[in-house]
Coordinates of C-alpha atoms in Angstrom, one line a residue:
Chain A
M568 CA 0.0 0.0 0.0
H569 CA 2.7 2.4 1.0
E570 CA 5.6 1.8 -1.4
A571 CA 6.8 5.3 -1.0
V572 CA 8.4 4.7 2.4
A573 CA 10.3 1.5 2.8
V574 CA 9.9 0.2 6.3
N575 CA 13.3 -0.6 7.8
P576 CA 12.8 -4.0 9.6
W577 CA 15.3 -3.1 12.3
A578 CA 13.3 0.1 13.1
A579 CA 10.1 -1.8 13.1
L580 CA 11.6 -4.3 15.6
A581 CA 12.9 -1.5 17.8
Y582 CA 9.4 0.1 18.0
L583 CA 8.0 -3.3 18.9
V584 CA 10.6 -3.7 21.7
A585 CA 9.6 -0.2 22.9
G586 CA 6.0 -1.3 23.0
V587 CA 6.8 -4.3 25.1
C588 CA 8.8 -2.1 27.5
F589 CA 5.7 0.0 28.0
I590 CA 3.6 -3.1 28.7
L591 CA 6.2 -4.2 31.3
A592 CA 6.1 -0.7 32.8
L593 CA 2.5 -1.1 33.6
R594 CA 3.0 -4.7 34.7
G595 CA 5.5 -3.4 37.3
L596 CA 2.7 -1.4 39.0
S597 CA 1.1 -4.6 40.3
S598 CA 3.1 -4.1 43.5
P599 CA 5.0 -1.2 45.0
A600 CA 8.1 -3.4 45.2
S601 CA 8.4 -3.9 41.4
S602 CA 7.0 -0.5 40.4
R603 CA 10.2 1.5 40.1
R604 CA 11.8 -1.1 37.9
G605 CA 8.7 -0.9 35.7
N606 CA 9.0 2.9 35.5
R607 CA 12.7 2.6 34.4
L608 CA 11.7 0.2 31.7
G609 CA 9.1 2.7 30.5
M610 CA 11.9 5.3 30.3
A611 CA 14.1 2.9 28.3
G612 CA 11.2 2.2 25.9
M613 CA 10.7 5.9 25.3
A614 CA 14.4 6.5 24.7
L615 CA 14.4 3.6 22.2
A616 CA 11.4 4.9 20.4
V617 CA 12.8 8.4 20.2
G618 CA 16.3 7.2 19.2
T619 CA 14.9 4.9 16.5
T620 CA 12.9 7.8 15.0
L621 CA 15.8 10.1 15.0
V622 CA 18.2 7.6 13.4
T623 CA 15.7 6.6 10.7
H624 CA 14.6 10.1 9.8
L625 CA 17.7 12.2 10.2
F626 CA 20.5 9.9 9.1
S627 CA 20.7 8.7 5.5
S628 CA 23.3 6.7 3.8
N629 CA 24.2 6.5 0.2
I630 CA 26.8 3.8 0.6
V631 CA 27.3 1.9 -2.6
V632 CA 29.3 -1.3 -2.7
D633 CA 30.5 -1.7 -6.2
A634 CA 32.9 -4.4 -7.2
R635 CA 35.8 -3.7 -4.8
Q636 CA 35.1 -0.2 -4.0
V637 CA 32.9 1.3 -1.4
T638 CA 31.7 4.9 -2.1
G639 CA 29.4 7.3 -0.3
G640 CA 28.9 7.5 3.4
L641 CA 26.5 8.4 6.2
Q642 CA 24.8 11.7 6.2
V643 CA 23.3 13.6 9.1
N644 CA 20.7 16.3 8.8
A645 CA 22.6 18.3 11.4
G646 CA 20.3 21.4 11.2
A647 CA 17.1 19.5 12.0
L648 CA 18.9 17.4 14.6
G649 CA 20.0 20.6 16.4
E650 CA 16.5 22.1 16.3
I651 CA 14.9 18.9 17.6
F652 CA 17.5 18.7 20.4
V653 CA 16.7 22.2 21.5
A654 CA 12.9 21.4 21.4
I655 CA 13.5 18.3 23.6
L656 CA 15.7 20.3 26.0
I657 CA 13.1 23.0 26.5
G658 CA 10.4 20.3 27.2
A659 CA 12.7 18.4 29.5
V660 CA 13.5 21.5 31.6
I661 CA 9.9 22.5 32.0
G662 CA 8.8 18.9 32.7
I663 CA 11.4 18.0 35.2
T664 CA 11.1 21.3 37.2
T665 CA 7.3 20.9 37.3
A666 CA 7.6 17.3 38.4
Q667 CA 10.0 18.2 41.2
R668 CA 8.0 21.2 42.5
I669 CA 4.5 19.9 42.4
K670 CA 2.8 19.3 45.7
M671 CA 1.4 15.8 46.1
T672 CA -2.0 17.3 46.9
D673 CA -2.0 18.9 43.4
M674 CA -1.4 15.7 41.5
P675 CA -4.9 15.7 39.9
Q676 CA -4.3 19.1 38.4
L677 CA -0.9 18.1 37.1
V678 CA -2.2 14.9 35.5
A679 CA -5.0 16.9 33.9
A680 CA -2.5 19.5 32.6
F681 CA -0.3 16.7 31.2
H682 CA -3.3 15.1 29.4
S683 CA -4.0 18.4 27.7
L684 CA -0.4 18.5 26.4
V685 CA -0.8 15.0 24.9
G686 CA -4.0 16.1 23.3
L687 CA -2.5 19.3 21.8
A688 CA 0.6 17.4 20.6
A689 CA -1.7 15.0 18.8
V690 CA -3.5 17.9 17.2
L691 CA -0.2 19.5 16.1
V692 CA 1.1 16.2 14.7
A693 CA -2.2 15.6 12.8
V694 CA -2.0 19.1 11.3
A695 CA 1.6 18.6 10.4
A696 CA 0.7 15.3 8.7
F697 CA -2.0 17.1 6.8
A698 CA 0.4 19.8 5.7
N699 CA 3.2 17.4 4.7
P700 CA 1.7 14.0 3.9
G701 CA 4.7 12.9 1.9
A702 CA 6.9 12.9 5.0
F703 CA 4.5 10.6 6.8
G704 CA 4.3 8.2 4.0
I705 CA 0.5 8.6 3.6
L706 CA 0.5 10.3 0.2
D707 CA -1.1 8.3 -2.6
A708 CA 1.3 8.6 -5.4
A709 CA -1.3 8.1 -8.1
T710 CA -3.7 10.9 -7.1
G711 CA -1.4 13.2 -5.2
H712 CA -3.8 13.2 -2.3
I713 CA -3.7 11.7 1.1
E714 CA -4.7 8.0 1.2
P715 CA -8.4 7.6 2.1
V716 CA -7.7 5.2 5.0
S717 CA -5.2 7.6 6.4
R718 CA -7.8 10.4 6.2
I719 CA -10.1 8.5 8.6
E720 CA -7.3 7.8 11.0
M721 CA -6.1 11.4 10.9
G722 CA -9.7 12.7 11.3
L723 CA -10.2 10.5 14.3
G724 CA -6.8 11.4 15.7
I725 CA -7.3 15.1 15.5
A726 CA -10.8 14.9 16.8
I727 CA -9.8 12.8 19.9
G728 CA -6.7 14.9 20.4
A729 CA -8.7 18.2 20.3
I730 CA -11.4 16.8 22.7
T731 CA -8.6 15.6 25.1
F732 CA -7.0 19.0 25.0
S733 CA -10.0 21.3 25.6
G734 CA -11.6 18.8 28.0
S735 CA -8.4 18.5 30.1
V736 CA -8.0 22.3 30.2
I737 CA -11.5 22.6 31.7
A738 CA -10.7 19.7 34.1
F739 CA -7.5 21.4 35.1
L740 CA -9.2 24.8 35.8
K741 CA -11.9 23.0 37.9
L742 CA -9.4 21.0 39.9
N743 CA -7.1 24.0 40.3
G744 CA -9.9 26.1 41.6
N745 CA -9.7 28.7 38.8
M746 CA -13.2 27.6 37.9
S747 CA -16.0 26.7 40.1
G748 CA -16.2 22.9 40.9
K749 CA -20.0 23.2 40.7
P750 CA -21.5 21.8 37.5
I751 CA -22.4 24.5 35.0
L752 CA -25.5 23.5 33.1
L753 CA -26.4 24.9 29.7
P754 CA -30.0 24.6 28.5
A755 CA -30.5 21.8 25.9
R756 CA -26.9 20.7 26.4
H757 CA -27.6 17.1 25.5
V758 CA -29.1 18.1 22.2
I759 CA -26.2 20.4 21.4
N760 CA -23.6 17.9 22.4
L761 CA -25.1 15.0 20.4
G762 CA -25.5 17.3 17.5
I763 CA -21.9 18.4 17.5
L764 CA -20.7 14.8 17.9
A765 CA -22.8 13.7 15.0
A766 CA -21.5 16.6 12.9
I767 CA -17.9 15.6 13.7
L768 CA -18.5 12.0 12.6
L769 CA -20.2 13.1 9.4
L770 CA -17.4 15.5 8.6
I771 CA -14.8 12.7 9.1
A772 CA -16.8 10.5 6.7
Y773 CA -17.0 13.4 4.2
F774 CA -13.2 14.0 4.7
V775 CA -12.6 10.6 3.0
T776 CA -14.1 11.9 -0.2
D777 CA -12.8 15.4 -0.1
D778 CA -9.5 16.2 1.7
A779 CA -10.1 20.0 1.6
T780 CA -8.4 22.1 4.3
A781 CA -11.8 23.5 5.3
V782 CA -13.2 20.1 6.2
F783 CA -10.2 19.3 8.3
A784 CA -10.3 22.7 10.1
A785 CA -14.0 22.2 10.8
I786 CA -13.4 18.8 12.4
T787 CA -10.7 20.4 14.6
V788 CA -12.7 23.4 15.7
L789 CA -15.9 21.3 16.5
S790 CA -13.8 18.9 18.5
F791 CA -12.3 21.7 20.6
V792 CA -15.8 23.0 21.3
I793 CA -17.2 19.6 22.2
G794 CA -14.4 18.8 24.6
F795 CA -15.2 22.1 26.4
L796 CA -18.9 21.4 26.4
L797 CA -18.6 17.9 27.7
I798 CA -16.6 18.7 30.8
V799 CA -18.1 22.0 31.8
P800 CA -21.3 20.4 33.3
I801 CA -19.5 17.8 35.3
G802 CA -19.1 18.6 39.0
G803 CA -16.1 18.2 41.3
A804 CA -17.1 14.9 42.9
D805 CA -17.1 13.2 39.5
M806 CA -13.6 14.5 38.7
P807 CA -12.0 11.1 39.3
V808 CA -14.1 9.7 36.4
V809 CA -13.3 12.7 34.2
V810 CA -9.6 12.5 34.8
S811 CA -9.6 8.8 34.0
M812 CA -11.7 9.3 30.9
L813 CA -9.4 12.0 29.6
N814 CA -6.5 9.6 30.3
S815 CA -8.2 7.1 28.1
Y816 CA -8.8 9.6 25.3
S817 CA -5.2 10.6 25.2
G818 CA -4.4 7.0 24.6
W819 CA -6.9 6.6 21.8
A820 CA -5.5 9.8 20.2
A821 CA -2.0 8.3 20.2
A822 CA -3.3 5.0 18.8
A823 CA -5.1 6.8 15.9
M824 CA -1.9 8.6 15.0
G825 CA -0.1 5.3 15.3
F826 CA -2.4 3.9 12.6
T827 CA -1.6 6.9 10.4
L828 CA 2.1 6.3 10.8
H829 CA 2.0 2.5 10.9
N830 CA 4.0 2.7 14.1
T831 CA 3.8 -0.3 16.4
A832 CA 5.1 1.5 19.5
M833 CA 2.4 4.1 19.2
I834 CA -0.4 1.6 18.5
I835 CA 0.6 -0.6 21.5
T836 CA 0.9 2.4 23.8
G837 CA -2.3 3.9 22.7
A838 CA -4.2 0.7 23.3
L839 CA -2.6 0.3 26.7
V840 CA -3.3 3.8 27.8
G841 CA -6.8 3.7 26.3
S842 CA -7.7 0.6 28.1
S843 CA -6.1 1.8 31.3
G844 CA -8.1 5.0 31.4
A845 CA -11.3 3.1 30.5
I846 CA -10.8 0.6 33.3
L847 CA -10.1 3.3 35.8
S848 CA -13.3 5.1 34.7
Y849 CA -15.2 1.9 35.2
I850 CA -13.8 1.3 38.7
M851 CA -14.6 4.9 39.7
C852 CA -18.2 4.7 38.4
K853 CA -18.7 1.4 40.1
A854 CA -17.4 2.9 43.4
M855 CA -20.1 5.6 43.1
N856 CA -22.8 3.2 41.8
R857 CA -23.3 5.5 38.8
S858 CA -23.4 4.6 35.2
F859 CA -20.7 6.1 32.9
I860 CA -23.5 7.8 30.9
S861 CA -24.9 9.6 33.9
V862 CA -21.5 10.9 34.9
I863 CA -20.8 12.1 31.3
A864 CA -24.3 13.7 31.2
G865 CA -23.1 15.8 34.2
G866 CA -25.1 17.9 36.6
F867 CA -24.5 15.7 39.7
G868 CA -24.4 17.6 42.9
A869 CA -26.0 20.7 41.3
V870 CA -29.0 20.7 43.7
A871 CA -29.0 20.0 47.4
G872 CA -30.6 16.8 48.5
P873 CA -34.1 16.8 50.1
S874 CA -32.8 16.0 53.5
G875 CA -30.3 18.9 53.5
G876 CA -32.6 21.5 55.0
E877 CA -33.8 20.0 58.2
S878 CA -30.5 19.0 59.6
I879 CA -29.6 22.1 61.6
D880 CA -31.9 21.5 64.5
R881 CA -31.0 17.9 65.1
P882 CA -28.9 17.1 68.2
W883 CA -25.3 16.1 67.8
K884 CA -22.3 15.8 70.2
R885 CA -19.2 18.0 70.0
G886 CA -15.9 16.5 71.1
S887 CA -12.6 18.1 72.0
A888 CA -9.1 17.1 71.0
E889 CA -8.5 15.8 74.5
D890 CA -11.5 13.5 74.3
A891 CA -10.3 12.2 71.0
A892 CA -6.8 11.6 72.3
F893 CA -8.2 9.8 75.4
L894 CA -10.6 7.6 73.4
M895 CA -8.0 6.5 70.9
G896 CA -5.4 5.9 73.5
Q897 CA -7.8 3.4 75.2
A898 CA -8.6 1.7 71.9
E899 CA -7.3 -1.6 70.7
Q900 CA -7.8 -0.7 67.1
V901 CA -8.3 2.6 65.3
I902 CA -9.3 2.8 61.6
I903 CA -8.5 6.2 60.0
V904 CA -10.7 7.1 57.0
P905 CA -9.2 10.0 55.0
G906 CA -11.0 12.0 52.3
Y907 CA -10.5 15.0 50.1
G908 CA -10.7 17.3 53.2
M909 CA -7.5 15.8 54.4
A910 CA -5.8 16.7 51.2
V911 CA -7.1 20.3 51.2
A912 CA -6.0 20.8 54.8
Q913 CA -2.6 19.1 54.1
A914 CA -3.2 17.0 57.2
Q915 CA -1.5 13.8 56.1
H916 CA 1.8 14.5 58.0
A917 CA 0.1 15.4 61.3
L918 CA -2.1 12.3 60.8
R919 CA 0.9 10.0 60.4
E920 CA 2.4 11.5 63.6
M921 CA -0.8 10.7 65.4
G922 CA -0.7 7.2 64.1
D923 CA 2.8 6.7 65.3
L924 CA 2.0 7.9 68.8
L925 CA -1.0 5.6 68.9
K926 CA 1.2 2.6 67.8
K927 CA 3.6 3.5 70.6
Q928 CA 0.7 3.1 73.0
G929 CA 0.0 -0.3 71.6
V930 CA -3.0 0.6 69.5
R931 CA -3.4 -1.1 66.1
V932 CA -3.8 1.6 63.5
K933 CA -5.1 1.0 60.0
Y934 CA -6.2 3.2 57.1
A935 CA -9.3 2.6 55.1
I936 CA -9.5 4.1 51.6
H937 CA -12.6 4.4 49.5
P938 CA -11.9 4.2 45.7
V939 CA -13.3 7.6 45.1
A940 CA -11.8 9.4 48.1
G941 CA -10.0 12.5 46.7
R942 CA -10.0 13.8 43.2
M943 CA -8.3 11.0 41.3
P944 CA -7.9 7.3 41.6
G945 CA -5.4 6.4 44.3
H946 CA -5.1 10.1 45.4
M947 CA -5.2 9.2 49.2
N948 CA -2.7 6.4 48.9
V949 CA -0.1 8.8 47.4
L950 CA -0.7 11.4 50.1
L951 CA -0.3 8.8 52.9
A952 CA 2.8 7.4 51.2
E953 CA 4.2 10.9 51.1
A954 CA 3.6 11.2 54.8
N955 CA 5.6 8.0 55.3
V956 CA 2.6 5.8 56.1
P957 CA 3.7 2.2 55.3
Y958 CA 1.6 0.9 52.4
D959 CA 0.8 -2.3 54.2
D960 CA -1.2 -0.3 56.8
V961 CA -3.4 1.0 54.1
F962 CA -6.5 -1.0 53.0
E963 CA -9.0 -0.9 50.3
L964 CA -12.7 -0.7 51.0
E965 CA -13.6 -4.4 50.5
D966 CA -10.6 -5.6 52.5
I967 CA -11.4 -3.6 55.6
N968 CA -15.1 -3.0 55.7
G969 CA -15.8 -6.1 57.8
E970 CA -13.4 -4.9 60.5
F971 CA -15.4 -1.8 61.6
A972 CA -17.6 -3.9 63.8
Q973 CA -14.6 -5.0 65.8
T974 CA -13.0 -1.6 65.9
D975 CA -13.1 0.8 68.8
V976 CA -12.6 4.1 67.0
A977 CA -13.3 5.1 63.4
F978 CA -11.5 8.3 62.8
V979 CA -13.0 10.1 59.8
I980 CA -11.0 13.0 58.5
G981 CA -12.3 15.1 55.6
A982 CA -14.5 12.3 54.2
N983 CA -18.3 12.5 54.1
D984 CA -20.3 10.9 51.3
V985 CA -18.1 7.7 51.3
T986 CA -19.2 7.0 54.9
N987 CA -22.9 7.8 54.5
P988 CA -25.1 4.9 55.6
A989 CA -28.0 6.4 53.6
A990 CA -26.3 4.8 50.6
K991 CA -27.3 1.4 52.1
T992 CA -30.8 2.3 53.4
D993 CA -32.4 5.4 51.8
K994 CA -33.7 4.6 48.3
T995 CA -34.4 8.3 47.7
S996 CA -30.8 9.3 48.4
P997 CA -28.8 10.4 45.3
I998 CA -26.0 8.2 46.5
Y999 CA -28.2 5.1 47.1
G1000 CA -26.4 1.9 46.2
M1001 CA -22.9 3.4 46.3
P1002 CA -20.5 1.1 48.3
V1003 CA -19.6 2.9 51.6
L1004 CA -17.3 2.4 54.5
D1005 CA -19.3 1.1 57.5
V1006 CA -17.8 3.6 60.0
E1007 CA -21.1 3.6 62.0
K1008 CA -20.4 0.0 63.1
A1009 CA -17.4 1.1 65.1
K1010 CA -17.9 1.6 68.9
T1011 CA -17.1 5.3 68.5
V1012 CA -16.9 7.5 65.5
L1013 CA -14.7 10.6 65.6
F1014 CA -15.7 12.9 62.7
I1015 CA -13.4 15.7 61.8
K1016 CA -15.2 18.4 59.7
R1017 CA -14.9 22.1 59.2
S1018 CA -18.5 22.9 60.1
M1019 CA -21.9 21.2 60.5
G1020 CA -23.4 23.3 57.7
G1021 CA -21.3 21.9 54.8
V1022 CA -22.6 18.7 53.2
G1023 CA -20.6 16.5 50.9
Y1024 CA -20.4 16.9 47.1
A1025 CA -23.5 14.8 46.7
G1026 CA -25.4 17.5 48.7
V1027 CA -26.8 15.0 51.2
D1028 CA -26.8 15.0 55.0
N1029 CA -25.0 12.2 56.8
E1030 CA -26.8 10.2 59.5
V1031 CA -23.5 9.4 61.2
F1032 CA -23.3 13.0 62.5
Y1033 CA -26.3 12.5 64.8
M1034 CA -25.6 9.1 66.2
D1035 CA -25.1 8.5 69.9
N1036 CA -21.6 7.0 69.4
T1037 CA -20.4 9.9 67.1
M1038 CA -18.4 12.8 68.3
M1039 CA -17.9 15.7 66.0
L1040 CA -14.7 17.7 66.0
L1041 CA -15.5 20.9 64.1
A1042 CA -12.3 22.7 62.9
D1043 CA -9.6 22.6 60.3
A1044 CA -8.4 19.0 59.9
K1045 CA -4.7 19.7 60.2
K1046 CA -5.2 21.9 63.4
T1047 CA -7.4 19.3 65.0
V1048 CA -5.0 16.5 64.4
E1049 CA -2.1 18.6 65.7
E1050 CA -4.1 19.3 68.9
I1051 CA -4.8 15.6 69.3
V1052 CA -1.1 14.9 69.0
K1053 CA -0.4 17.5 71.6
A1054 CA -3.0 16.1 73.9
M1055 CA -1.4 12.6 73.6
G1056 CA 2.1 13.8 74.3
Chain B
M1222 CA 2.0 -3.2 6.8
D1223 CA -1.5 -3.4 5.7
F1224 CA -4.5 -2.1 7.7
I1225 CA -5.5 -5.6 8.9
A1226 CA -2.0 -6.3 10.3
I1227 CA -2.0 -3.0 12.2
L1228 CA -5.6 -3.6 13.4
S1229 CA -4.5 -7.0 14.8
I1230 CA -1.7 -5.4 16.8
F1231 CA -4.1 -2.8 18.1
V1232 CA -6.8 -5.3 19.2
L1233 CA -4.2 -7.7 20.8
A1234 CA -2.6 -4.7 22.6
C1235 CA -6.1 -3.8 24.0
C1236 CA -6.4 -7.3 25.4
V1237 CA -3.0 -7.1 26.9
G1238 CA -3.8 -3.7 28.3
Y1239 CA -7.0 -5.0 29.9
Y1240 CA -5.3 -7.8 31.8
V1241 CA -2.2 -5.7 32.8
V1242 CA -4.3 -2.8 34.1
W1243 CA -6.6 -5.0 36.2
S1244 CA -3.6 -6.4 37.9
V1245 CA -2.4 -3.0 39.0
T1246 CA -2.9 -2.5 42.7
P1247 CA -5.5 0.2 43.5
A1248 CA -2.9 1.9 45.8
L1249 CA -0.8 2.7 42.7
H1250 CA -3.7 4.1 40.6
T1251 CA -2.3 7.6 40.7
P1252 CA 1.2 6.6 39.6
L1253 CA -0.6 4.5 36.9
M1254 CA -2.2 7.6 35.5
A1255 CA 1.1 9.5 35.6
V1256 CA 3.0 6.8 33.8
T1257 CA 0.3 6.1 31.2
N1258 CA 0.4 9.9 30.6
A1259 CA 4.2 9.7 30.1
I1260 CA 4.0 6.8 27.7
S1261 CA 1.1 8.2 25.7
S1262 CA 3.6 10.9 24.7
V1263 CA 5.1 8.3 22.4
I1264 CA 3.2 10.5 20.0
V1265 CA 6.5 12.3 20.0
V1266 CA 7.5 9.9 17.2
G1267 CA 5.1 11.6 14.9
A1268 CA 6.3 15.0 16.1
L1269 CA 9.9 14.1 15.4
I1270 CA 9.0 12.8 11.9
A1271 CA 7.3 16.2 11.1
G1272 CA 10.2 18.1 12.7
A1273 CA 12.8 16.3 10.7
A1274 CA 11.1 16.3 7.3
E1275 CA 11.9 18.7 4.5
G1276 CA 9.3 20.2 2.2
S1277 CA 6.9 22.1 4.4
A1278 CA 8.0 24.8 6.9
T1279 CA 4.5 24.8 8.5
A1280 CA 4.7 21.0 9.2
K1281 CA 8.2 21.4 10.5
W1282 CA 7.4 24.1 13.1
L1283 CA 4.2 22.3 14.1
G1284 CA 6.3 19.2 14.6
L1285 CA 8.9 21.0 16.7
G1286 CA 6.1 22.5 18.8
A1287 CA 4.7 19.1 19.4
V1288 CA 8.2 17.8 20.3
V1289 CA 8.3 20.4 23.1
L1290 CA 4.8 19.6 24.4
A1291 CA 5.5 15.8 24.3
S1292 CA 8.9 16.2 25.9
V1293 CA 7.3 18.2 28.8
N1294 CA 5.1 15.2 29.3
I1295 CA 7.7 12.5 28.9
F1296 CA 10.2 14.0 31.3
G1297 CA 7.6 15.4 33.7
G1298 CA 5.5 12.2 33.6
F1299 CA 8.3 9.8 34.3
A1300 CA 10.0 12.1 36.9
V1301 CA 6.8 12.6 38.8
T1302 CA 6.0 8.9 38.7
E1303 CA 9.5 8.1 40.0
R1304 CA 9.0 10.6 42.8
M1305 CA 5.7 9.1 43.8
L1306 CA 6.9 5.5 43.7
A1307 CA 9.9 6.3 45.8
M1308 CA 7.5 7.3 48.6
Y1309 CA 5.8 4.0 48.9
K1310 CA 7.4 2.2 51.8
K1311 CA 6.8 -1.1 53.6
K1312 CA 6.3 -1.4 57.3
D1313 CA 9.1 -1.7 59.8
R1314 CA 11.7 -0.1 57.6
P1315 CA 12.9 2.9 59.5
A1316 CA 11.2 5.9 57.9
A1317 CA 13.2 8.9 56.9
K1318 CA 13.2 11.3 59.8

């Protein structure tokens, strides 16, 4: 099909090896012990892919072996090599300084920002391929136009890339607090969104018959718009799904460009990243008992739940840091349940100190993590790891939920919806059916929260606040934990 | 390579991805996102081809721009993953004080 560009078998092999390195990089993440080796393999795979591309595209040989004489030699396109080197250097400096400076609590924003860069890079590559199809080996020599198959691939690539870019920018602004986390609802948004999506698909189909610049530009612009419209109505609590979904999109964009370039490394990587993001989205949706469609449709958490209003008058117990220190000091086992509030207050280091003091007093301390606690999958685990909490003290929902009944104190810090028993009993609750941590089964629940007024993202009141065995500690999470630590010492 | 050969690679890679990702421990889901982000920047291959090619100044500069963006991601993504993974410690090893 593509006689114009002869595929160098060694280059093809190198790309395949790079793809396998990426598979092993993800495989390494099955346990923290093997994870760093995996990450190194990922780096090696990337170096191999970049190196192979540079060698095959910047070096050319015109060596001719004729009878007994060898003429010609190896040529380097030194100018282009220099420019590319500078481009990589700029990117490396920005990337590495960002990676070193970023606070662990800001990881969701960083990942969203990185996704937007992949999306934009995919768009730029697709436009470059459109402007110079010969260089990409997708020019049909007979007609002088881009090959029809490649047009579909490019169309899909640029559409997914553009959606990834504008969607990730919105996700970043919401996560970073530059834009309200509340869902913004446009009238008739479903009709508009479906209409634009249909238009994009029709344009890609039309692009096969007519590779005019205008068609290509229209696909790009509409895709930017739909990415923006899709993410704007989605509220803060659904961000773990959105971030995972955009992760998936960035993979599919890479895969589509891999099809255009017939590049194994890109196709394997795209498929890996695409499935990874899709699986994470699925896990997050499941952990909220919501369908993917309802998350994407957006609007969750826009209106306060029906039980939100009457809560103010109900009796509840206030506790002090001294009470909390005493109760936990007497306990045999304490389970700590962290949530997004812990991240906001940066309380993880104080929390670990508290845990260490308790352990010294002979108390068993465990951490229970709900899959959607925080703003991205695994967010709480990273924060606890940052605070030096050993990872074998940290448990997932299904592994620890049975233990609350035999636990003396459940210490809930900055989490709310994920502990709400209404999810198990109240069919009218918007979070009904969501798996929750059974904190109310513990002998005592200590609930750290900024105020009684604020409800979780789902906008529903939590029965646990008003139970006889619950003690509310209303203050900043970090300050409260520090006071408890002081009271213990 | 013809389209079907490429499609075969793609479909099989999706299957591999499915099983590999399900075996990732939930505790490492954030590093998983960071590292998938870094490797999806393999799109840099396309950017390099555009940046290295003669014939169209537009394509060349777009390619170089994409090389910068993808490099931010590659270096940033792997570096931040490395930083996170270094923090995960097992019990009873003396924590850094």
